[in-house]
XYZ file of C-alpha atoms in Angstrom:
653
model
C 51.051 78.953 24.608
C 49.747 78.393 21.101
C 50.458 74.634 21.296
C 48.591 74.454 24.587
C 45.603 76.137 23.002
C 45.660 73.680 20.064
C 45.838 70.733 22.434
C 42.923 72.104 24.431
C 40.921 72.541 21.235
C 41.605 68.947 20.241
C 40.567 67.705 23.674
C 37.391 69.739 23.519
C 36.654 68.288 20.089
C 37.236 64.780 21.379
C 35.039 65.456 24.407
C 32.251 66.767 22.161
C 32.470 63.605 20.084
C 32.313 61.397 23.180
C 29.346 63.352 24.523
C 27.373 62.420 21.424
C 27.922 58.680 21.909
C 24.749 57.023 23.266
C 26.800 54.967 25.714
C 28.551 55.965 28.949
C 32.326 56.240 28.838
C 35.011 56.610 31.520
C 38.793 56.301 31.846
C 40.539 55.755 35.197
C 44.323 55.844 35.568
C 46.623 53.527 37.486
C 45.745 55.354 40.736
C 42.027 54.763 40.137
C 41.399 58.429 39.421
C 39.061 59.731 36.716
C 40.874 60.893 33.608
C 38.099 61.153 30.983
C 34.341 60.682 30.681
C 31.385 61.698 28.570
C 28.014 63.215 29.232
C 26.227 59.943 28.555
C 27.747 58.435 31.721
C 26.176 61.103 33.993
C 22.845 60.988 32.134
C 22.693 57.195 32.301
C 23.805 56.677 35.911
C 22.689 60.015 37.402
C 25.946 60.783 39.280
C 26.298 64.112 41.177
C 27.775 66.795 38.952
C 30.600 67.579 41.417
C 32.160 64.186 40.641
C 32.593 65.198 36.991
C 36.176 66.407 37.268
C 39.580 64.913 36.589
C 41.186 63.295 39.616
C 37.968 62.042 41.246
C 38.745 58.676 42.816
C 36.796 55.567 41.846
C 35.829 55.150 45.501
C 33.642 58.294 45.290
C 31.573 56.794 42.498
C 31.250 53.472 44.316
C 30.146 55.227 47.522
C 27.391 57.160 45.734
C 26.042 53.927 44.255
C 26.295 52.018 47.522
C 24.586 54.715 49.592
C 21.619 54.978 47.242
C 21.128 51.225 47.217
C 22.535 50.410 43.772
C 24.338 47.366 45.242
C 21.459 46.260 47.426
C 21.074 46.357 51.241
C 23.866 45.482 53.671
C 27.323 46.661 54.710
C 28.078 49.733 52.568
C 31.802 49.911 53.419
C 32.249 46.210 52.761
C 30.553 46.492 49.342
C 32.831 49.432 48.421
C 36.028 47.663 49.516
C 35.220 44.473 47.635
C 34.647 46.392 44.375
C 37.860 48.411 44.843
C 39.840 45.213 45.400
C 38.532 43.757 42.137
C 39.307 47.028 40.297
C 42.945 47.004 41.520
C 43.394 43.684 39.693
C 43.092 45.563 36.365
C 41.424 42.544 34.665
C 39.002 42.625 31.746
C 35.470 42.343 33.033
C 31.871 42.354 31.876
C 28.718 42.209 33.930
C 25.205 43.531 33.930
C 23.648 45.357 36.864
C 19.984 45.968 37.464
C 19.421 49.329 39.118
C 16.659 49.860 41.715
C 14.565 51.638 39.067
C 14.687 48.539 36.857
C 17.247 49.922 34.437
C 19.719 47.288 33.192
C 23.280 48.531 32.605
C 25.910 46.440 30.829
C 29.411 47.349 32.073
C 32.481 46.328 30.059
C 35.965 47.198 31.340
C 39.271 46.885 29.502
C 42.644 47.471 31.262
C 45.156 49.965 29.803
C 48.816 49.066 29.157
C 50.112 51.731 31.604
C 47.580 50.809 34.285
C 44.021 51.914 34.749
C 41.130 50.913 32.527
C 38.525 52.106 30.042
C 34.905 51.294 30.858
C 31.895 51.342 28.541
C 28.366 51.594 30.040
C 25.443 50.515 27.883
C 21.746 50.787 28.713
C 20.396 47.349 27.643
C 17.066 47.656 29.433
C 14.891 47.541 26.309
C 16.991 44.809 24.762
C 16.659 42.645 27.868
C 12.923 43.274 28.017
C 12.585 42.239 24.391
C 14.716 39.192 25.092
C 12.621 38.261 28.138
C 9.454 38.726 26.098
C 10.888 36.597 23.294
C 11.968 33.874 25.722
C 8.540 33.929 27.311
C 6.927 33.702 23.883
C 9.217 30.830 22.909
C 8.464 29.103 26.207
C 4.719 29.538 25.726
C 4.871 28.345 22.133
C 7.081 25.419 23.109
C 4.570 24.514 25.800
C 1.704 24.846 23.282
C 3.621 22.802 20.703
C 4.382 20.133 23.287
C 0.708 20.107 24.249
C -0.294 19.855 20.568
C 2.156 17.002 20.092
C 0.736 15.278 23.173
C -2.785 15.721 21.776
C -1.650 14.484 18.363
C 0.014 11.476 19.958
C -3.100 10.796 22.053
C -5.325 10.942 18.967
C -3.073 8.969 16.608
C -2.337 6.307 19.232
C -6.030 5.634 19.722
C -7.334 5.616 16.158
C -7.540 2.201 14.443
C -4.897 3.083 11.867
C -1.141 3.025 11.349
C 0.211 6.580 10.951
C 3.792 7.660 10.225
C 5.827 10.506 8.753
C 9.014 9.881 6.779
C 11.666 12.420 5.827
C 13.900 11.961 2.762
C 16.168 8.977 3.118
C 13.558 7.667 3.742
C 13.850 8.026 7.535
C 11.090 7.890 10.144
C 10.413 11.127 11.986
C 7.130 10.090 13.596
C 5.041 6.964 14.030
C 2.026 6.318 16.186
C 1.945 3.443 18.645
C 0.105 1.055 16.319
C 2.505 1.687 13.435
C 5.592 1.216 15.599
C 4.271 -1.978 17.226
C 3.235 -3.367 13.810
C 6.920 -3.419 12.866
C 8.163 -4.513 16.292
C 9.294 -1.049 17.390
C 8.335 1.586 19.959
C 7.428 5.198 19.177
C 10.859 6.266 20.428
C 12.983 3.523 18.868
C 11.495 3.933 15.385
C 12.306 7.669 15.149
C 15.460 8.326 13.133
C 15.668 4.818 11.672
C 15.571 4.093 7.944
C 12.452 2.616 6.352
C 14.427 -0.271 4.871
C 15.725 -1.232 8.332
C 12.299 -1.018 9.999
C 10.195 -2.624 7.253
C 12.680 -5.309 6.265
C 14.319 -6.057 2.926
C 11.562 -8.308 1.563
C 8.632 -5.970 2.244
C 10.663 -2.869 1.349
C 11.394 -4.425 -2.031
C 7.624 -4.556 -2.573
C 6.572 -1.110 -1.311
C 9.829 0.807 -1.804
C 8.814 1.914 -5.342
C 5.553 3.293 -3.889
C 7.544 5.348 -1.351
C 9.840 6.644 -4.111
C 6.822 7.684 -6.186
C 5.342 9.557 -3.209
C 8.611 11.486 -2.741
C 8.257 12.515 -6.388
C 5.082 14.346 -5.384
C 2.354 11.789 -6.159
C -0.405 10.559 -3.864
C -0.003 6.770 -3.845
C -2.343 3.981 -2.728
C -1.359 0.331 -2.557
C -2.023 -2.945 -0.746
C 0.309 -5.464 0.818
C 0.088 -8.581 2.974
C 2.031 -9.387 6.110
C 2.026 -12.328 8.488
C 1.008 -11.486 12.050
C 2.945 -12.929 15.017
C 0.158 -15.515 15.476
C 0.712 -16.745 11.908
C -2.475 -15.286 10.417
C -2.304 -13.230 7.232
C -3.209 -9.545 7.389
C -4.205 -7.435 4.378
C -3.110 -3.817 4.646
C -4.232 -0.846 2.552
C -1.952 2.183 2.592
C -2.099 5.723 1.255
C 0.976 7.966 1.054
C 0.512 11.750 0.831
C 3.537 13.955 0.048
C 4.260 16.941 2.327
C 5.005 19.599 -0.275
C 5.990 23.281 -0.219
C 4.362 25.903 -2.426
C 7.316 25.741 -4.827
C 6.879 21.987 -5.310
C 9.585 20.585 -3.029
C 8.728 17.414 -1.097
C 9.723 17.743 2.564
C 8.473 14.310 3.559
C 5.550 11.902 3.247
C 2.607 11.008 5.470
C 1.705 7.292 5.592
C -1.751 6.032 6.578
C -2.299 2.258 6.709
C -5.480 0.396 7.576
C -5.989 -3.259 8.393
C -8.278 -4.371 5.566
C -8.456 -8.048 6.553
C -12.096 -7.927 7.657
C -12.968 -5.757 4.679
C -11.300 -8.290 2.380
C -13.442 -11.020 3.875
C -16.562 -8.893 3.409
C -15.555 -8.102 -0.157
C -14.984 -11.795 -0.834
C -18.441 -12.590 0.564
C -20.012 -9.818 -1.473
C -18.113 -10.909 -4.570
C -19.331 -14.457 -4.087
C -22.880 -13.116 -3.779
C -22.391 -11.227 -7.024
C -21.036 -14.357 -8.684
C -23.978 -16.449 -7.543
C -26.334 -13.745 -8.782
C -24.582 -13.932 -12.146
C -24.784 -17.733 -12.048
C -28.531 -17.426 -11.564
C -28.723 -15.193 -14.610
C -26.589 -17.647 -16.581
C -28.696 -20.633 -15.542
C -31.407 -20.046 -18.133
C -28.961 -19.894 -20.992
C -26.979 -22.876 -19.731
C -30.165 -24.910 -19.308
C -30.929 -24.115 -22.947
C -27.426 -25.298 -23.921
C -27.704 -28.504 -21.921
C -31.138 -29.266 -23.361
C -29.639 -28.941 -26.826
C -26.764 -31.235 -25.847
C -29.176 -33.796 -24.380
C -31.257 -33.598 -27.535
C -28.153 -34.494 -29.559
C -27.318 -37.414 -27.278
C -30.858 -38.785 -27.038
C -31.517 -38.355 -30.740
C -28.405 -40.230 -31.823
C -28.892 -42.981 -29.237
C -32.512 -43.519 -30.316
C -31.413 -43.553 -33.932
C -28.816 -46.244 -33.194
C -31.320 -48.194 -31.094
C -33.801 -48.313 -33.995
C -31.294 -49.944 -36.324
C -31.473 -53.725 -36.645
C -28.561 -56.077 -37.131
C -24.977 -55.029 -37.594
C -24.339 -51.290 -37.763
C -21.819 -50.107 -40.333
C -18.691 -48.466 -38.945
C -19.287 -45.283 -40.956
C -22.849 -45.031 -39.623
C -21.622 -45.597 -36.079
C -18.991 -42.873 -36.435
C -21.601 -40.515 -37.886
C -23.754 -40.899 -34.749
C -20.940 -41.064 -32.189
C -19.048 -37.954 -33.359
C -21.783 -35.412 -32.434
C -22.454 -37.337 -29.188
C -18.786 -37.111 -28.183
C -18.682 -33.444 -29.117
C -21.838 -32.798 -27.074
C -20.414 -34.506 -23.985
C -17.171 -32.494 -24.270
C -19.197 -29.325 -24.624
C -21.257 -30.224 -21.551
C -18.164 -31.015 -19.489
C -16.546 -27.746 -20.564
C -19.633 -25.703 -19.652
C -19.872 -27.437 -16.272
C -16.221 -26.835 -15.424
C -16.388 -23.177 -16.420
C -19.582 -22.557 -14.480
C -18.245 -24.289 -11.374
C -14.918 -22.441 -11.560
C -16.787 -19.166 -11.982
C -19.194 -19.821 -9.097
C -16.438 -20.936 -6.696
C -14.209 -17.984 -7.476
C -11.248 -19.704 -5.868
C -8.608 -17.535 -7.538
C -7.574 -14.910 -5.009
C -4.074 -13.759 -5.897
C -3.566 -11.706 -9.066
C -1.472 -13.306 -11.799
C -0.512 -12.470 -15.363
C -3.395 -13.755 -17.481
C -3.869 -13.643 -21.279
C -7.014 -11.560 -21.740
C -7.827 -13.631 -24.819
C -8.408 -16.545 -22.447
C -10.770 -14.434 -20.312
C -12.831 -13.488 -23.368
C -12.935 -17.106 -24.535
C -14.285 -18.180 -21.144
C -16.825 -15.371 -21.155
C -17.966 -16.345 -24.634
C -18.538 -19.920 -23.519
C -20.527 -18.830 -20.480
C -22.645 -16.264 -22.293
C -23.536 -18.394 -25.297
C -27.235 -19.094 -24.918
C -27.661 -16.555 -22.065
C -28.195 -13.574 -24.348
C -31.745 -13.354 -25.767
C -32.178 -13.780 -29.508
C -33.005 -10.107 -30.296
C -29.525 -9.146 -29.054
C -26.511 -9.747 -31.298
C -23.366 -10.601 -29.333
C -19.996 -9.746 -30.898
C -16.648 -10.593 -29.289
C -13.607 -9.105 -31.035
C -9.920 -9.281 -30.162
C -8.116 -6.538 -32.010
C -5.023 -7.184 -29.875
C -5.163 -10.891 -28.898
C -1.651 -10.972 -27.369
C -2.507 -8.607 -24.501
C -2.188 -9.769 -20.891
C -2.787 -8.165 -17.473
C -2.004 -8.956 -13.830
C -5.486 -9.717 -12.493
C -7.633 -12.211 -10.657
C -9.203 -13.881 -13.721
C -12.355 -14.950 -11.876
C -13.021 -11.389 -10.685
C -12.353 -10.147 -14.196
C -14.942 -12.562 -15.589
C -17.391 -11.494 -12.870
C -16.881 -7.834 -13.778
C -17.471 -8.484 -17.486
C -20.575 -10.594 -16.828
C -22.002 -7.817 -14.636
C -21.482 -5.325 -17.450
C -22.920 -7.723 -20.036
C -26.101 -8.370 -18.071
C -26.528 -4.638 -17.404
C -26.198 -4.084 -21.147
C -28.707 -6.869 -21.820
C -31.216 -5.224 -19.453
C -30.670 -1.871 -21.202
C -31.810 -3.399 -24.524
C -35.268 -4.890 -23.824
C -36.203 -4.593 -27.507
C -32.907 -6.009 -28.742
C -29.773 -4.475 -30.196
C -26.041 -5.107 -30.486
C -23.738 -5.999 -27.612
C -20.036 -5.785 -28.386
C -17.111 -6.978 -26.246
C -13.762 -5.886 -27.608
C -10.108 -6.150 -26.560
C -7.683 -3.508 -27.782
C -4.414 -1.810 -26.822
C -4.072 1.893 -26.075
C -1.110 4.095 -25.146
C -2.107 6.696 -22.521
C -0.215 9.981 -22.538
C 0.235 12.055 -19.366
C -2.903 14.132 -19.927
C -5.209 11.178 -20.544
C -3.590 9.190 -17.710
C -4.204 12.078 -15.293
C -7.871 12.119 -16.321
C -8.132 8.441 -15.364
C -5.870 8.784 -12.273
C -3.407 6.146 -13.524
C 0.255 6.326 -14.600
C 0.895 6.871 -18.324
C 1.883 3.885 -20.438
C 0.493 0.989 -22.456
C -2.901 -0.354 -21.378
C -5.085 -3.281 -22.317
C -8.630 -1.984 -22.826
C -11.702 -4.201 -22.519
C -14.684 -2.500 -24.117
C -18.301 -3.470 -23.364
C -20.591 -1.503 -25.676
C -24.356 -1.697 -26.155
C -26.970 0.103 -28.232
C -29.417 0.407 -25.337
C -31.215 3.274 -23.610
C -28.018 4.994 -22.383
C -27.552 7.170 -19.282
C -27.951 10.850 -18.501
C -25.286 12.994 -16.837
C -26.594 12.574 -13.267
C -26.764 8.783 -13.604
C -23.204 8.618 -14.953
C -21.972 10.548 -11.899
C -23.574 8.062 -9.482
C -23.268 4.819 -11.401
C -20.410 3.444 -9.262
C -21.980 4.339 -5.910
C -22.736 1.273 -3.759
C -26.468 0.410 -3.706
C -27.308 2.908 -6.448
C -29.438 1.283 -9.148
C -31.774 2.372 -11.909
C -33.573 -0.978 -11.912
C -36.978 -1.514 -10.263
C -36.948 -2.339 -6.559
C -36.037 -5.958 -5.878
C -34.431 -6.597 -9.275
C -30.964 -5.191 -8.629
C -28.687 -4.764 -5.612
C -26.826 -1.714 -6.904
C -23.514 -3.374 -6.028
C -22.431 -4.824 -9.378
C -20.842 -1.704 -10.852
C -19.309 -0.624 -7.544
C -17.605 -4.027 -7.452
C -16.397 -3.525 -11.025
C -14.957 -0.130 -10.093
C -13.278 -1.463 -6.932
C -11.762 -4.412 -8.785
C -10.329 -2.174 -11.511
C -8.769 0.238 -9.012
C -7.259 -2.634 -7.027
C -5.785 -4.003 -10.259
C -4.083 -0.675 -10.985
C -6.552 0.235 -13.718
C -9.527 2.510 -14.309
C -13.053 2.585 -15.714
C -14.401 5.135 -18.180
C -17.997 5.556 -19.342
C -19.266 7.009 -22.605
C -23.048 7.296 -22.637
C -25.955 9.571 -23.461
C -29.713 8.933 -23.402
C -30.795 7.040 -26.502
C -27.255 6.428 -27.814
C -26.232 3.386 -25.814
C -23.411 2.929 -23.289
C -19.753 2.081 -23.640
C -17.707 0.905 -20.643
C -13.935 0.990 -21.135
C -11.892 -1.033 -18.636
C -8.222 0.004 -18.579
C -5.623 -2.459 -17.247
C -1.818 -1.980 -17.295
C -0.598 -4.194 -20.149
C 1.800 -6.995 -19.227
C 3.894 -9.439 -21.230
C 2.362 -12.837 -21.832
C 3.770 -15.591 -19.600
C 5.879 -18.337 -21.124
C 3.988 -21.182 -22.787
C 2.945 -23.642 -20.096
C 4.229 -27.191 -20.170
C 1.482 -28.406 -17.805
C -0.637 -31.374 -18.880
C -3.688 -29.148 -19.411
C -1.841 -27.008 -21.932
C -0.277 -29.961 -23.735
C -3.575 -31.821 -23.844
C -5.272 -28.788 -25.338
C -2.576 -28.610 -28.025
C -2.954 -32.284 -28.989
C 0.720 -33.078 -28.303
C -0.236 -36.005 -26.061
C -1.814 -38.089 -28.836
C 1.216 -40.380 -29.142
C 1.894 -40.823 -25.411
C 0.946 -44.492 -25.143
C 1.978 -47.105 -22.619
C 4.001 -50.271 -23.196
C 1.985 -52.749 -21.169
C 2.890 -51.255 -17.763
C 0.723 -52.610 -14.949
C -1.524 -49.963 -13.370
C -3.730 -50.250 -10.287
C -7.097 -48.507 -10.806
C -8.965 -47.714 -7.563
C -12.620 -46.841 -8.325
C -15.730 -47.885 -6.364
C -18.242 -47.035 -9.123
C -18.385 -50.127 -11.401
C -19.633 -48.243 -14.466
C -16.905 -45.603 -14.177
C -14.361 -48.339 -13.463
C -15.374 -50.223 -16.618
C -15.035 -47.101 -18.802
C -11.651 -46.172 -17.290
C -10.348 -49.748 -17.597
C -11.193 -49.788 -21.282
C -9.667 -46.323 -21.764
C -6.421 -47.312 -19.992
C -6.213 -50.503 -22.011
C -6.694 -48.472 -25.149
C -3.687 -46.353 -24.126
C -1.526 -49.511 -23.949
C -1.569 -50.237 -20.220
C -2.428 -53.391 -18.261
C -5.056 -52.665 -15.612
C -5.738 -54.206 -12.213
C -8.977 -52.991 -10.550
C -9.528 -52.437 -6.803
C -12.962 -51.368 -5.546
C -11.873 -50.014 -2.157
C -8.875 -48.462 -0.438
C -8.065 -51.491 1.738
C -7.737 -53.857 -1.226
C -5.712 -51.239 -3.094
C -3.293 -50.817 -0.179
C -2.621 -54.573 -0.011
C -2.165 -54.937 -3.781
C 0.132 -51.923 -4.013
C 2.438 -53.323 -1.355
C 2.447 -56.971 -2.454
C 2.717 -56.653 -6.266
C 6.319 -55.858 -7.255
C 5.396 -55.579 -10.968
C 2.997 -52.713 -10.288
C 4.197 -49.420 -11.870
C 1.539 -46.845 -10.955
C -1.708 -46.200 -9.053
C -4.685 -44.160 -10.306
C -7.192 -43.657 -7.469
C -10.445 -41.829 -6.936
C -10.329 -39.436 -3.960
C -13.799 -40.022 -2.491
C -14.482 -43.667 -1.685
C -16.548 -45.550 0.909
C -14.804 -46.431 4.154
C -12.561 -44.503 6.503
C -9.662 -44.020 4.085
C -9.944 -41.628 1.148
C -7.785 -41.579 -1.946
C -5.296 -39.050 -0.601
C -4.694 -41.011 2.600
C -4.260 -44.152 0.498
C -1.754 -42.418 -1.783
C 0.300 -41.142 1.160
C 0.426 -44.578 2.793
C 1.450 -46.244 -0.462
C 4.145 -43.610 -1.022
C 5.741 -44.364 2.364
C 6.091 -48.062 1.444
C 6.608 -47.877 -2.348
C 8.684 -44.892 -3.391
C 8.982 -46.370 -6.885
C 5.236 -46.183 -7.670
C 3.796 -43.315 -9.664
C 0.549 -42.042 -8.102
C -2.243 -39.865 -9.494
C -5.669 -38.998 -8.082
C -9.006 -38.199 -9.711
C -12.321 -36.772 -8.541
C -15.693 -35.709 -9.828
C -16.076 -33.032 -7.120
C -15.626 -29.504 -8.359
C -14.545 -28.171 -4.963
C -12.443 -31.189 -4.079
C -10.110 -29.066 -1.916
C -12.859 -28.762 0.716
C -13.034 -32.555 1.171
C -9.742 -32.740 3.040
C -7.648 -30.006 4.663
C -4.514 -31.522 3.092
C -5.808 -31.559 -0.497
C -4.977 -27.940 -1.429
C -1.297 -28.846 -0.811
C -1.584 -32.254 -2.471
C 1.739 -33.530 -3.857
C 0.030 -35.818 -6.383
C -1.503 -34.820 -9.748
C -5.324 -34.570 -9.574
C -7.513 -35.255 -12.621
C -10.926 -33.549 -12.575
C -13.654 -35.794 -13.992
C -14.621 -35.873 -16.763
C -11.179 -35.690 -18.353
C -10.006 -36.206 -21.904
C -7.932 -39.205 -22.962
C -5.013 -36.939 -23.910
C -5.007 -35.431 -20.436
C -5.070 -38.896 -18.867
C -2.208 -40.049 -21.098
C -0.078 -37.046 -20.172
C -0.688 -37.474 -16.461
C 0.244 -41.160 -16.579
C 3.424 -40.387 -18.518
C 4.225 -37.718 -15.925
C 3.947 -40.031 -12.905
C 5.730 -42.921 -14.632
C 8.770 -40.864 -15.618
C 9.114 -38.581 -12.586
């Protein structure tokens, strides 16, 4: 009796524990009769209280549910029998049932080893509502995101720019239509592919370092060229912006590229306009120089003309030396001015900055008014930079003439070349990488600039000069050129204290010493390059020039045969086996020019050395084939050393 009471107490304790569980609980035996349950089952499913006793058959519970529509409309007995048949299988089962009141019950049944099963009933109504709400939210946000992506695609596909996003790798995650088509891809095929594969090894070798720098967290701008399918050359300007988190991690990079071909053409036109403006400013000084040179020539010629009888050799040399020097000076000035005005150099190359300053000095001599003292110093003469030398000269001349205009009463104008190592702080101020820089300084003692003027000085069309005397484009061109060259411009100026422009260019190693004829002639190493009586054919239609060249060639030790036109030259070149070389002018009367003559001779006489000469500064415009000319071209007037070197070159090649 006591043991029965203890067992009953334990069962009551267990029942109390089950009644506090917030889930429904039931146990049916192998005969499908109720063995145990908890209060949560009746509260959750609202069964009649009379069913809450041991021995109640499962069918009674199923009938209550079926009759009150828990299983939906239809055959009640059939619904009950089907559920009983599944229960007699004693298989694990889980399903969810939505009651007519909207309540969602999750039912999980587990069979017992001796038959029967334990069933857990869980009210998941709120959970399912939250899930439905979340799914609806996700669906709405997915729809909004898809719509945003469609809008983004619509916008990016219709703007005149190439847009892409790259993840680390670097791998493309997005590209607009223009970007994908530029590299022969589609917007779907480019996604997921590596940048090296899409761009190609050659171009990736050029811009890969820019991509790496952007992934390090830097905003990068650069230019590159690419050949279009039609064979034309396109100039592209790109900016890469890193996609960074607040803690400094780079998730990817955005790429924006613009076709700058038309802009390049406009810049070239504007640059040429700036050059011609500078040429106009130089003209006065050059005219002064040429008048001085002509004075030297005329004076010495008149002096010689006044002398009677034989003229002593020493006297002749005394008069001829300054005349020869004057003619060389005139030829040098002409060549520099023509090279400057044409501005044919387009591609940057490593240039000794000493050479740039020497050229500038030659151009400016006589162009600076007497009250202004011009000083050109080279504290670091071995510095070089990768630049377009003609644009560099244009930039310096613009700064020089601005300085000249800022000193109407005179003063000191200093051009200086020096080296400077930029640390990270100073480099950040100038928006350039740290490192060694070549610095070109243009400093004047003029009127200076106030703070507001310094802020606007590089704006296009901004000028402090009176209307009609300045375009306001010179300094903007200087700024653009420096940025394109990887450098920067800094200004130090205050009213009344003068102005100092500092042009920073990444320093480069000087190129190897050239072995070209120009360099050797300048060094005087060609003085002993004389001929040994070789027979040369000189083709020149101007008799005076022909006479001078014949005498000069004879003086170098060559035998000379003269032809006045291309037809005679062609016949002589083919029929004279002793002929060793041909020196021909390019522009001649008749239908055949010097280049055509040279090509025809070369097809019939492979053994002949051939060189051309011309007095035209822009000789490349005379014939479409001349820029790719395979023959050496001497620009008149040329020095004897240069002529000797060229002849030795064609005779030994």
